[in-house]
Every structure is written in C-alpha cells, then in structure tokens.
PDB file of C-alpha atoms in Angstrom:
ATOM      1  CA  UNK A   1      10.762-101.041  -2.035  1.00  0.00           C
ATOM      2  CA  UNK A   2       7.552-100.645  -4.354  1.00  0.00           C
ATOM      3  CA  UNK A   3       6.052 -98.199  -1.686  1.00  0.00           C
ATOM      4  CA  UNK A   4       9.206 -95.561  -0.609  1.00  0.00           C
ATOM      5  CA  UNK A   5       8.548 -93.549   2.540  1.00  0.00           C
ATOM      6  CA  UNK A   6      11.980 -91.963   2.055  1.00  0.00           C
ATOM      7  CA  UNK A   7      13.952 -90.061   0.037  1.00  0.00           C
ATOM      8  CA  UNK A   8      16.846 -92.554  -0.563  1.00  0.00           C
ATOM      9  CA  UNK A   9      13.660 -95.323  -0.855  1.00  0.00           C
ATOM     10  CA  UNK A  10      12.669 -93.025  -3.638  1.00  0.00           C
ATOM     11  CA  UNK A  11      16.032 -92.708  -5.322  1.00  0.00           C
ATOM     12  CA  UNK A  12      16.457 -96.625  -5.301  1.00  0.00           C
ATOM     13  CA  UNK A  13      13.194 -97.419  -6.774  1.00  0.00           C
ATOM     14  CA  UNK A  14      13.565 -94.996 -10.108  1.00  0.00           C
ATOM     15  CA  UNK A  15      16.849 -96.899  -9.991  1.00  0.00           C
ATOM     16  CA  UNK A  16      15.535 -99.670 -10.322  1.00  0.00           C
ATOM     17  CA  UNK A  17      13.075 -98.786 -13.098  1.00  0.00           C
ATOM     18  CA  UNK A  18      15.963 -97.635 -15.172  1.00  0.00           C
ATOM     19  CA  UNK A  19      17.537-100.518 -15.042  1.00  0.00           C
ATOM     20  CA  UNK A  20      19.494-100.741 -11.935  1.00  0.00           C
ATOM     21  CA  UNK A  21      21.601-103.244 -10.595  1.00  0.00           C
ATOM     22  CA  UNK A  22      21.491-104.970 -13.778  1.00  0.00           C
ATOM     23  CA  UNK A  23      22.500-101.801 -15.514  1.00  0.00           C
ATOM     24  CA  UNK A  24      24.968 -99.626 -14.276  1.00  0.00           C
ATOM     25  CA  UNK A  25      23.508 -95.953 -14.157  1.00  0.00           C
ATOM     26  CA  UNK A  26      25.931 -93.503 -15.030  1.00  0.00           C
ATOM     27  CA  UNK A  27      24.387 -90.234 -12.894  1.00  0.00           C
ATOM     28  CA  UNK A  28      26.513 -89.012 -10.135  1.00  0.00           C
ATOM     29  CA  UNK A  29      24.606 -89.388  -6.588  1.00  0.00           C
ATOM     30  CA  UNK A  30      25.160 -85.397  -6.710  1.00  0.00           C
ATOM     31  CA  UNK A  31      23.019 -84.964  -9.750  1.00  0.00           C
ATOM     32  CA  UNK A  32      20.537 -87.568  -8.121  1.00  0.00           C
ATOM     33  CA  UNK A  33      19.903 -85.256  -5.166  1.00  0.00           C
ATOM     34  CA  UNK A  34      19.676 -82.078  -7.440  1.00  0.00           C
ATOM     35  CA  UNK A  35      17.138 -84.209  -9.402  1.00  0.00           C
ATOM     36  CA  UNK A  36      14.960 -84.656  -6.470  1.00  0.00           C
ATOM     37  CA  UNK A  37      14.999 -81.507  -5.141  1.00  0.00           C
ATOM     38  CA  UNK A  38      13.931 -80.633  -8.480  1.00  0.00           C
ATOM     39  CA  UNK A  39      11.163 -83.056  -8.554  1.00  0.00           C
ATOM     40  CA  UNK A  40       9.573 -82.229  -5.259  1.00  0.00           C
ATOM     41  CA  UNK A  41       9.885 -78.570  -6.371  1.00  0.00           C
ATOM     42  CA  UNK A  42       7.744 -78.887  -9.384  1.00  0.00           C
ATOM     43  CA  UNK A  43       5.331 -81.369  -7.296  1.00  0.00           C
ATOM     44  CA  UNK A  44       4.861 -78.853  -4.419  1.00  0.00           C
ATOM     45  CA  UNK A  45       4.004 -75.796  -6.958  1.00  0.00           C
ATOM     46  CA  UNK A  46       2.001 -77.409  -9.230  1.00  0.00           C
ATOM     47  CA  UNK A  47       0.639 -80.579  -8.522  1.00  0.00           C
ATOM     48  CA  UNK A  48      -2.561 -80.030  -6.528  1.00  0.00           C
ATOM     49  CA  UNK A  49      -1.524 -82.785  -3.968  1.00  0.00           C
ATOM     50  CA  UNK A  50       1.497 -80.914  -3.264  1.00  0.00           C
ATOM     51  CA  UNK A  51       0.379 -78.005  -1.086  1.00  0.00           C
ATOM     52  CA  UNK A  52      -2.524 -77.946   1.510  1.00  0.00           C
ATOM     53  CA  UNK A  53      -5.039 -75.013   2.246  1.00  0.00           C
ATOM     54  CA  UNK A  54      -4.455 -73.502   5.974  1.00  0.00           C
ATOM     55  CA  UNK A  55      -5.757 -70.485   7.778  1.00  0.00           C
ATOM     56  CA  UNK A  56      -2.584 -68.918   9.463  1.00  0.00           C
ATOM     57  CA  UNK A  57      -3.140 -66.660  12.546  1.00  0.00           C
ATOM     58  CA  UNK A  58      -0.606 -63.801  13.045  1.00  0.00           C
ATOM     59  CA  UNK A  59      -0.838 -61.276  15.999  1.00  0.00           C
ATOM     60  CA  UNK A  60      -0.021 -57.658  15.054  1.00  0.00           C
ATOM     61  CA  UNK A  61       2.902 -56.058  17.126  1.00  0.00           C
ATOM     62  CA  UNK A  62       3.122 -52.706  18.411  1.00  0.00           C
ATOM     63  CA  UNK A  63       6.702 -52.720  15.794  1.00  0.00           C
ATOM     64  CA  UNK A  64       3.881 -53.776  12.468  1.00  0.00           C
ATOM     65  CA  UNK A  65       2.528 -50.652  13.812  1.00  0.00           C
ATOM     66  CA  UNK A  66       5.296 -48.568  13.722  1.00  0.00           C
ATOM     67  CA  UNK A  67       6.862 -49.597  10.849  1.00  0.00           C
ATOM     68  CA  UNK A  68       3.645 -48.867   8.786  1.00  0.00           C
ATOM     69  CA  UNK A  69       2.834 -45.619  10.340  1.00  0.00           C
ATOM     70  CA  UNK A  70       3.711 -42.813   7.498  1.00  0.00           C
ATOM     71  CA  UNK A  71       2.665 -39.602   7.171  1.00  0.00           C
ATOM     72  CA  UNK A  72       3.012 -38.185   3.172  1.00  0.00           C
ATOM     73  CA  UNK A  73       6.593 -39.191   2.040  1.00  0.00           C
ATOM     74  CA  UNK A  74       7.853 -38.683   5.643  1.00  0.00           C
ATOM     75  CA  UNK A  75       7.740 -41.421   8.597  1.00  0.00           C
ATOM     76  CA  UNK A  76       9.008 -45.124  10.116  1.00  0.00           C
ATOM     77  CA  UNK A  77       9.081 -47.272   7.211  1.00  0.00           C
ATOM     78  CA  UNK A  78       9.087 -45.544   4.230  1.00  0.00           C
ATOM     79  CA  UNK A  79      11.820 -45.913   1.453  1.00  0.00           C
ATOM     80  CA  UNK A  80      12.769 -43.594  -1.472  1.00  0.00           C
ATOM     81  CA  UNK A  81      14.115 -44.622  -4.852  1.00  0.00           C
ATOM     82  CA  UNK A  82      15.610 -41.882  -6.896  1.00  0.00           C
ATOM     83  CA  UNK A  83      15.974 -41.607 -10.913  1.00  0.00           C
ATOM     84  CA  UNK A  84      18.051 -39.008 -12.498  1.00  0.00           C
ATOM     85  CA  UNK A  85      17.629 -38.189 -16.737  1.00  0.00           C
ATOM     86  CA  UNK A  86      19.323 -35.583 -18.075  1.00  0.00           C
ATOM     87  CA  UNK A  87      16.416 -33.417 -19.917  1.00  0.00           C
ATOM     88  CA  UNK A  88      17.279 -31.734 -23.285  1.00  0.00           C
ATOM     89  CA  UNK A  89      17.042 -27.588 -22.174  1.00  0.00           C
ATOM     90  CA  UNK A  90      16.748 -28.487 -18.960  1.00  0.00           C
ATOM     91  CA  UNK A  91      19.283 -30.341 -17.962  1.00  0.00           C
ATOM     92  CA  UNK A  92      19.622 -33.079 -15.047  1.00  0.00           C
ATOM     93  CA  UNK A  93      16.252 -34.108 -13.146  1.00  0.00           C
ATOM     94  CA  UNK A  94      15.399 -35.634 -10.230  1.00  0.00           C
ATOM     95  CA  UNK A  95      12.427 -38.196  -9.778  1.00  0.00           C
ATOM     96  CA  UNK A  96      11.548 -39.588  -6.253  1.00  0.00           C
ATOM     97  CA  UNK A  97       9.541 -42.199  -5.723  1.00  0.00           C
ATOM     98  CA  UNK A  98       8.039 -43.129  -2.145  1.00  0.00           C
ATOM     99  CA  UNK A  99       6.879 -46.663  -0.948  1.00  0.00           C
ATOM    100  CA  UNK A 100       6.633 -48.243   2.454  1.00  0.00           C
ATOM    101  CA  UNK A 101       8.625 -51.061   3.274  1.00  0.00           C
ATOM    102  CA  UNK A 102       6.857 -52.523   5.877  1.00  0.00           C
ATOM    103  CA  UNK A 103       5.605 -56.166   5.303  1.00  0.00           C
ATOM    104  CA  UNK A 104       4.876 -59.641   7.768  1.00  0.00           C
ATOM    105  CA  UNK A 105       7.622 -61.962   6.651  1.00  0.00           C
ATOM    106  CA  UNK A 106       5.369 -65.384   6.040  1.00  0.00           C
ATOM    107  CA  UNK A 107       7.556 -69.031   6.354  1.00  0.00           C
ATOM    108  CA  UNK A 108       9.340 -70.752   3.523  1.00  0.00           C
ATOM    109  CA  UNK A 109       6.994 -73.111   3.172  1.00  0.00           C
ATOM    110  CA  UNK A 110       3.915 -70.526   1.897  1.00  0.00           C
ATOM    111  CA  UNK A 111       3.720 -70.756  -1.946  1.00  0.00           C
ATOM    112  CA  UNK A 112       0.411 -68.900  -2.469  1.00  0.00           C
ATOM    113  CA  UNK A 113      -1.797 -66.629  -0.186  1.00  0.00           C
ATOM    114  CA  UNK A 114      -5.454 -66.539  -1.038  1.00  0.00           C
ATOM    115  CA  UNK A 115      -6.879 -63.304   0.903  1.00  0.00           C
ATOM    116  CA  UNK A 116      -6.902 -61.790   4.463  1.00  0.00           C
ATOM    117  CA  UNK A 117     -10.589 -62.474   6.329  1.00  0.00           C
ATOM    118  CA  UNK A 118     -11.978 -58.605   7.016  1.00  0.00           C
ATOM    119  CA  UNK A 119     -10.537 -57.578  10.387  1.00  0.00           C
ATOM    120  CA  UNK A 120     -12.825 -54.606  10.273  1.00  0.00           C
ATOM    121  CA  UNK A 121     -15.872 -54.688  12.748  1.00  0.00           C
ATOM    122  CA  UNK A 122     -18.994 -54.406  10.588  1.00  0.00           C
ATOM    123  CA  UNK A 123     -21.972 -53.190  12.242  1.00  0.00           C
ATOM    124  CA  UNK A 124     -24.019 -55.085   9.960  1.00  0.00           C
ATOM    125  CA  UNK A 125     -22.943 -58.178  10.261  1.00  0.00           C
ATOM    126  CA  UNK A 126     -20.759 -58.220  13.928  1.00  0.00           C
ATOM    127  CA  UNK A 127     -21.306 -57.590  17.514  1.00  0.00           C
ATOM    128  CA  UNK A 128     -24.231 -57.912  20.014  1.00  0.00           C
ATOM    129  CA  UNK A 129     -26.165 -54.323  18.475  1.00  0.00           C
ATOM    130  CA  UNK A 130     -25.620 -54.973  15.065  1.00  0.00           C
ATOM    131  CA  UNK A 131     -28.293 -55.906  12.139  1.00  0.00           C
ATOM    132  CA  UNK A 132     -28.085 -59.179  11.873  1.00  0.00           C
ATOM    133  CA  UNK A 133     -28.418 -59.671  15.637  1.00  0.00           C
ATOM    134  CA  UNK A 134     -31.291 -57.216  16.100  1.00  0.00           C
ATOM    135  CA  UNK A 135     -32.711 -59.704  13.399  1.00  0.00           C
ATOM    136  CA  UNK A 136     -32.664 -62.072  15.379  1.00  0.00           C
ATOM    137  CA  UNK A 137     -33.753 -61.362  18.042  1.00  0.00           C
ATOM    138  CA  UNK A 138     -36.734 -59.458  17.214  1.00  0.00           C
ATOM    139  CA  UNK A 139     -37.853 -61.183  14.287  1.00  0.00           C
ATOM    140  CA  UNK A 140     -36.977 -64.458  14.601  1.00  0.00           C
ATOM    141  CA  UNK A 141     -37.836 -64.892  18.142  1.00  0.00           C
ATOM    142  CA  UNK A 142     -40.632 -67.015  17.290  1.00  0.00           C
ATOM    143  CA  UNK A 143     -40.588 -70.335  15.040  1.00  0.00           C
ATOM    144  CA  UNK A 144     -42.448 -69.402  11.557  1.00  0.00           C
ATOM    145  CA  UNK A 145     -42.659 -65.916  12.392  1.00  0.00           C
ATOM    146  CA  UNK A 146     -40.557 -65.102   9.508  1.00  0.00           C
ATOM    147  CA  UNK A 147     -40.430 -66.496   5.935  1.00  0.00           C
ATOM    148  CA  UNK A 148     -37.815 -67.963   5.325  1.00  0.00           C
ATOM    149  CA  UNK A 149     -37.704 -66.702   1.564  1.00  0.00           C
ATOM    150  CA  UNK A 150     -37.937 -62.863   2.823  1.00  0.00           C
ATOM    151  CA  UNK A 151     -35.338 -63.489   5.256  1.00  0.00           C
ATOM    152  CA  UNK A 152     -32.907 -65.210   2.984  1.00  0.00           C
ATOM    153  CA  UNK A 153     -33.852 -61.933   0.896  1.00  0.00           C
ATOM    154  CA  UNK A 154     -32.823 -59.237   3.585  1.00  0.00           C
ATOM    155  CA  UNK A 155     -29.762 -61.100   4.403  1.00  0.00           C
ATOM    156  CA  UNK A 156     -28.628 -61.000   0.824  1.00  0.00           C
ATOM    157  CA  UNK A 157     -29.180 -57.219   0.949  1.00  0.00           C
ATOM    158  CA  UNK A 158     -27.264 -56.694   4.450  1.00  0.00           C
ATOM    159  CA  UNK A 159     -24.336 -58.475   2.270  1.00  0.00           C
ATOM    160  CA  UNK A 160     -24.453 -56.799  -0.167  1.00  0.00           C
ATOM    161  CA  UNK A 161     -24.052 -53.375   1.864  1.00  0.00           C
ATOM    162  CA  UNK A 162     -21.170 -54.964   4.388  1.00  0.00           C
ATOM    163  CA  UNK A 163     -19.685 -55.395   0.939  1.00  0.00           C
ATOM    164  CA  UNK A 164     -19.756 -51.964  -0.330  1.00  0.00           C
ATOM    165  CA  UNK A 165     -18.940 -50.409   3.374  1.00  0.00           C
ATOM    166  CA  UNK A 166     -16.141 -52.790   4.541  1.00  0.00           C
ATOM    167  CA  UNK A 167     -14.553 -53.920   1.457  1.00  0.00           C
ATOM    168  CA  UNK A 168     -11.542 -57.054   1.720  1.00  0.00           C
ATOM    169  CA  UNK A 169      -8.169 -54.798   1.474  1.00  0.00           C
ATOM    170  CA  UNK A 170      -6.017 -55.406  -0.732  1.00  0.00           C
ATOM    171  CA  UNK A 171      -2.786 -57.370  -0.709  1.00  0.00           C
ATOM    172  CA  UNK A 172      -0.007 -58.341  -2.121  1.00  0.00           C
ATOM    173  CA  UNK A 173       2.351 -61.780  -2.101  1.00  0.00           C
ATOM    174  CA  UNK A 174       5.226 -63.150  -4.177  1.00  0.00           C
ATOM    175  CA  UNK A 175       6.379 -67.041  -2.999  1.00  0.00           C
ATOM    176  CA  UNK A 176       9.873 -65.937  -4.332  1.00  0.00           C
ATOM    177  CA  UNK A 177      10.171 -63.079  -1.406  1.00  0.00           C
ATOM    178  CA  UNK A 178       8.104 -64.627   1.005  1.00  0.00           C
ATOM    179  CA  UNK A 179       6.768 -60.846   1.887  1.00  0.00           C
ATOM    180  CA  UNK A 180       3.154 -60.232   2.509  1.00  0.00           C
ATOM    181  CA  UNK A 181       2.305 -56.348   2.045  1.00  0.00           C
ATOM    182  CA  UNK A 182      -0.978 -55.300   3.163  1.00  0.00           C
ATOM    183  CA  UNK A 183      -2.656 -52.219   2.307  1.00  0.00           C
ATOM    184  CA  UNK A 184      -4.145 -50.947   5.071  1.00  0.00           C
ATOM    185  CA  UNK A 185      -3.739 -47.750   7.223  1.00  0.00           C
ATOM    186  CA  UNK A 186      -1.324 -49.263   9.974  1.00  0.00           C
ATOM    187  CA  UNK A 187      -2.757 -46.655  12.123  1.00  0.00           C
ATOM    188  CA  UNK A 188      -5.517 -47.536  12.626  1.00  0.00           C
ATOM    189  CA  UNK A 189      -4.747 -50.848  13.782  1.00  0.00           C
ATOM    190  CA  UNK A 190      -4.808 -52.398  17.543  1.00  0.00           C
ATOM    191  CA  UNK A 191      -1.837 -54.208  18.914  1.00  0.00           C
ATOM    192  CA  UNK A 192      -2.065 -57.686  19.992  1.00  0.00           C
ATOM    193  CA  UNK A 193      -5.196 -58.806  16.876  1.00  0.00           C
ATOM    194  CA  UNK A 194      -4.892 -61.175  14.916  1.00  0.00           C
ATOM    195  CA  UNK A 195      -4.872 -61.314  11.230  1.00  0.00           C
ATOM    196  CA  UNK A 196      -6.071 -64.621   9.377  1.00  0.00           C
ATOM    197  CA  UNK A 197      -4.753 -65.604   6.531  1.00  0.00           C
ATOM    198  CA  UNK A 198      -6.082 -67.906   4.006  1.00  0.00           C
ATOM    199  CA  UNK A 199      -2.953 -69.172   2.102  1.00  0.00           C
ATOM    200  CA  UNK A 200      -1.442 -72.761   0.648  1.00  0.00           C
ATOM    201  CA  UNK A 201       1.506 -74.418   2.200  1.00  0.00           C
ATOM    202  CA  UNK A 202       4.138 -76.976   0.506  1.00  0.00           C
ATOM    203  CA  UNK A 203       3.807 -80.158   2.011  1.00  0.00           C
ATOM    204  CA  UNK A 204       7.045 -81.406   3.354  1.00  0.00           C
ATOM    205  CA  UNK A 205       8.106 -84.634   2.633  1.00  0.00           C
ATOM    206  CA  UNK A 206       9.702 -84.985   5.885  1.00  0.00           C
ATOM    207  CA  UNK A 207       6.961 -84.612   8.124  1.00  0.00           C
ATOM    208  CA  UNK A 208       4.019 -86.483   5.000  1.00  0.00           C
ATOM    209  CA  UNK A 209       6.422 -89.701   4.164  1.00  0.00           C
ATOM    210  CA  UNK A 210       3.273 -90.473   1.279  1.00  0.00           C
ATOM    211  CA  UNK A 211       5.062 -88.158  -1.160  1.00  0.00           C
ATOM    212  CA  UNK A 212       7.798 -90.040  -1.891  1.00  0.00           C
ATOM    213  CA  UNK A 213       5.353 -92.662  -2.781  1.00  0.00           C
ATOM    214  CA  UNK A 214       3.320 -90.630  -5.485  1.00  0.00           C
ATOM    215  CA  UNK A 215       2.838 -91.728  -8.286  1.00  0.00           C
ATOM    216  CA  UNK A 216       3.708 -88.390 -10.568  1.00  0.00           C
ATOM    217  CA  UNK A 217       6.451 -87.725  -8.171  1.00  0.00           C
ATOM    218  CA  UNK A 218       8.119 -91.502  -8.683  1.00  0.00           C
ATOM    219  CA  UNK A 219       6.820 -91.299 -12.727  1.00  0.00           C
ATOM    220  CA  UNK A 220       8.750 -87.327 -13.124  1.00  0.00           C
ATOM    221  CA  UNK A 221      11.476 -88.073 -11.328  1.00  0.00           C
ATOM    222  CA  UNK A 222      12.676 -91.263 -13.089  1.00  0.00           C
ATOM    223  CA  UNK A 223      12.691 -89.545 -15.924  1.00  0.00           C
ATOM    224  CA  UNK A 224      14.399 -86.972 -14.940  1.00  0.00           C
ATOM    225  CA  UNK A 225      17.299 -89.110 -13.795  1.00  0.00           C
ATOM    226  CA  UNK A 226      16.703 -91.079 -17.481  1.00  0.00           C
ATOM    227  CA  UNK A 227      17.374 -87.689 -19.464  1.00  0.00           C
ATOM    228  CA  UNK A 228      20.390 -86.966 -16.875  1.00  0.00           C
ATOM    229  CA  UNK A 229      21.705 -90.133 -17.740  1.00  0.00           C
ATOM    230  CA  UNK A 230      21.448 -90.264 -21.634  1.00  0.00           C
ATOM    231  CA  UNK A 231      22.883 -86.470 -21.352  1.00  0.00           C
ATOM    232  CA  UNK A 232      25.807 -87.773 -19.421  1.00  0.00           C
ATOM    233  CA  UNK A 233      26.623 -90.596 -21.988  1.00  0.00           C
ATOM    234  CA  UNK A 234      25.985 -88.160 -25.421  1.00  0.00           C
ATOM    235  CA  UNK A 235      29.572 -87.051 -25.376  1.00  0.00           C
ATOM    236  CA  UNK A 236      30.633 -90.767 -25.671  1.00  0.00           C
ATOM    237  CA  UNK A 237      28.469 -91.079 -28.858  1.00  0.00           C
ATOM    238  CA  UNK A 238      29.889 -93.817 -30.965  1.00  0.00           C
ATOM    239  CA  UNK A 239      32.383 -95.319 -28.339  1.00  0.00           C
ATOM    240  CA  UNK A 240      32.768 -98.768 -28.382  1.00  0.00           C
ATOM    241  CA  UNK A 241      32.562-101.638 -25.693  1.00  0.00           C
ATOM    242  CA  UNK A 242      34.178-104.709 -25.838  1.00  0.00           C
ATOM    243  CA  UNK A 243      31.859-107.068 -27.100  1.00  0.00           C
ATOM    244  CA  UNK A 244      30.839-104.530 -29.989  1.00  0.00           C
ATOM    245  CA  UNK A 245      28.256-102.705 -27.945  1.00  0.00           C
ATOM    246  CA  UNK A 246      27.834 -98.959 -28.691  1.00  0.00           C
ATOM    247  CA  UNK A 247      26.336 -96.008 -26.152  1.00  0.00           C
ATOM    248  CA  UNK A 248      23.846 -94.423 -27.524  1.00  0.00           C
ATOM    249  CA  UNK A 249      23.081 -91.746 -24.919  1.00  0.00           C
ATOM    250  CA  UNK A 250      21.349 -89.823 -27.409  1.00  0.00           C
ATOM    251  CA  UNK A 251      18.633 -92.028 -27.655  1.00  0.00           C
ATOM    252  CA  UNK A 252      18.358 -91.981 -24.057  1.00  0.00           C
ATOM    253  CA  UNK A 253      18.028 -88.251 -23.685  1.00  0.00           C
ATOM    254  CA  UNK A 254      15.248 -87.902 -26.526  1.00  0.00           C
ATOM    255  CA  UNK A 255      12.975 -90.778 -24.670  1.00  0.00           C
ATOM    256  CA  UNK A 256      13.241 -89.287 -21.467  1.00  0.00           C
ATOM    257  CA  UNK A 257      12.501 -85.888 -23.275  1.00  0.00           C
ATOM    258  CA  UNK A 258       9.354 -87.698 -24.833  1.00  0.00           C
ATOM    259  CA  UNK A 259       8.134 -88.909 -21.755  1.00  0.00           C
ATOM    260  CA  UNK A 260       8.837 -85.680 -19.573  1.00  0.00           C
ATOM    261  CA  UNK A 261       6.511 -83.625 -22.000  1.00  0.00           C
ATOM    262  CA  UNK A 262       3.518 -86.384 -21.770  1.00  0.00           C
ATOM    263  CA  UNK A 263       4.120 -86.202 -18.189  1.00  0.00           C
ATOM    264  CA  UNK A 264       3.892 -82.050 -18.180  1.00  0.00           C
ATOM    265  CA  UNK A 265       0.861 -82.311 -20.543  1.00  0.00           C
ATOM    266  CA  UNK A 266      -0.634 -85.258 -17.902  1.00  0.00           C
ATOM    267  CA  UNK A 267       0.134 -82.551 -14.932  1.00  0.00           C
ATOM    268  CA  UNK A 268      -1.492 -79.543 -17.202  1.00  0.00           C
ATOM    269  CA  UNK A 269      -4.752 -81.670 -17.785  1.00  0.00           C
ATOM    270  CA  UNK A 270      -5.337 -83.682 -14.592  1.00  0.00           C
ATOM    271  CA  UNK A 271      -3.042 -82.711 -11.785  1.00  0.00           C
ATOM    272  CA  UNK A 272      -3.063 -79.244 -11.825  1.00  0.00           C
ATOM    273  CA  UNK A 273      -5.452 -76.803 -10.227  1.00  0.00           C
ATOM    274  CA  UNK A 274      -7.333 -74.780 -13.326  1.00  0.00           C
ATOM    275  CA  UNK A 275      -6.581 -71.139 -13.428  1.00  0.00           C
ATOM    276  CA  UNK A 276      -9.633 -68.996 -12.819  1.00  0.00           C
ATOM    277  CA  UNK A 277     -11.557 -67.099 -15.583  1.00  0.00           C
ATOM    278  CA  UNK A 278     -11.905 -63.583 -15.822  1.00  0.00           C
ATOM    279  CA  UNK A 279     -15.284 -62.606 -17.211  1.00  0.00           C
ATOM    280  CA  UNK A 280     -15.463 -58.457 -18.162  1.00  0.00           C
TER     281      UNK A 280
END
C-alpha cells in the first residue's frame, strides 16, 4: 500500500522499496520493530510534525501542597544528599546539601514544556477593581474619547509594570524524567487551582494513522532497515552463491549510511524547528 495507515502497512512498503518480494531481505522481523520504534522516536523529537502544541490544565492538591511546604532544611518534602572528603589537618568533613523533591509527574507523551501562564492575581491587569478595568470603564466609556495611540501607550506601560511585579516563575523539565519542578512557594498556594501549562506532546501514531504515511518517516526508516540489512550480510563478505553471485553487504551498509546523513542534514535544514538566539 503506497499510503500505510499502519505500522505493519509501513513495514511492508520500505520492504518493498528495498527490494522485497523479489529480493529476499535478510533483517529479522525483531530488528524491523526495533527499527521503527527507532524511527518514530527520532520523528516525534525532532521533526516539527511530530509533536503538537497543547495547553494542559492540572488542579493543585492539598498533597502538591504538602509535599512542597518546607521550612529551612526541615519539612514534608525535602531530601538531603551528603558528601564526605577527608581534609588534609582536618580530617573527615561533612557537606549537606538540601533540595525539595516535590514535583507534578507530567504523561509519557510530554517531550518539551514551554512555560506555566502566571497564576498570580495581578491587580493591574486582573479582576473587576484593577487598572485595566478602571480604564475602561472610565475612560473608554465613550467612543473616541480616548486616542487610541495614548491608550495603546498606557497599556504598554501597565505591562511593563505587571512584568516587573508578577514575574513568570521559574521552572524546570527534563522529557527523560517526565518531572516538572516549579519554583514557587507551595505555601502560598490554594487547593483545588489550576495550573496551565504550555508544553508539546508526541503525536501517537495510534490514535494520528497519517504518520505512518510521512514522507521523512517512510524515507528514514527504509534506510534504516537498508543499513540493518547490509550490516547483517558484512560478515558474509566474499561468500559465494551458486551462480557466481557475491554479497556485498558492505556496499549496502555505506549507501544506507550515505543516505541517512542527507536525510539528517534534510531534517536539520527543513524539518526541524530552529533553535532560538540568544542576543546579550
């Protein structure tokens, strides 16, 4: 099938491409389905049609709470890890080091989280008595009773001081722990608020059948199973077959090599999201 909307459709295609059922391909089904997994890894984490942007809502517990409540180095949640030198004319030291250990524990399929909207209530910019409101209401109350050039003006300046007074907090994410730590004073937090969180999310191939049928992911992963292949057949270099032919699995493995590299270079130049500069 030119178009595969599954994963053994997908498999049978690149088959096909090698070769296949003209050729016999000599890569074990077992190295076929590490091969995938493989390719849809790469795809997901660095092809920018492998993950999708979503806002995830999570409702803060009364245990987030307690488990990020500290007090110094003493309280729910904290953990100590200890070093020990021995000092020359002192002899053996003690170091303790104090971090809390409380987290949110985001799904498996989160690769990347972007930033945490402000959960802080700004009385600039939110509720019924704050600036922006009182703007409106008195000053804009009337059609044309404001420029609009002096207006755009203020409201750049009320930004600029809900910046400085309710500044995003900080946090920190790693896809390989799936942990989200946020730096925040716990509490000071409500139970039962939600947190929204701006983060990307691996498509899953089992739920968005069009992956199997991209063209990078059909393209990398024949080649993969190509360089598999001519690696399986390089310890049989300079066998035989009846009829005079010779394996030459070597060959095999350097094309697929070739063409894996001006696929990567193709991902690093078109597919892939550019990183962001860093000015100062």
């Amino acid at each position: 099938m030119a178009q595969p909307t599954t994963r053994q459709q997908l498999i049978d295609y690149c088959l096909r491409k090698l070769g296949a059922p003209v050729l016999e391909i000599n890569v074990a089904d077992e190295q076929i389905d590490d091969l995938v997994d493989d390719a849809l890894q790469y795809f997901n984490e660095r092809h920018y049609d492998g993950v999708e942007r979503m806002y995830l809502k999570y409702k803060i517990t009364e245990d987030d709470i307690n488990r990020g409540r500290t007090n110094g180095t003493n309280g729910v949640g904290i953990v100590t890890t200890t070093g020990s030198s021995n000092i020359t004319g002192f002899g053996t030291a003690t170091f303790n080091f104090y971090e809390s250990s409380n987290y949110i524990q985001v799904p498996d399929s989160v690769i990347g989280v972007e930033k945490i909207f402000k959960f802080d209530t700004s009385s600039i910019s939110g509720g019924m008595f704050s600036i922006k409101y009182q703007l409106f209401l008195n000053d804009l109350y009337y059609f044309n009773s404001v420029e609009l050039l002096q207006y755009s003006m203020v409201k750049s300046y009320l930004e600029d001081i809900d910046f400085l007074l309710t500044t995003d907090k900080q946090i920190r994410f790693n896809k390989r722990q799936n942990r989200l730590y946020l730096d925040i004073d716990w509490a000071s937090q409500s139970k039962d608020t939600f947190l929204v969180i701006d983060c990307y999310r691996a498509l899953d191939p089992t739920n968005f059948s069009k992956v199997y049928n991209d063209s990078f992911v059909k393209k990398y992963l024949t080649s993969l199973i190509k360089r598999q292949w001519g690696q399986n057949l390089i310890k049989f270099q300079g066998v035989k077959l009846p009829g005079g032919i010779e394996l030459n699995g070597r060959q095999l493995y350097e094309d697929a090599e070739r063409e894996l590299e001006d696929i990567k270079q193709r991902m690093f130049n078109e597919y892939e999201m550019p990183p962001l500069d860093f000015i100062g």
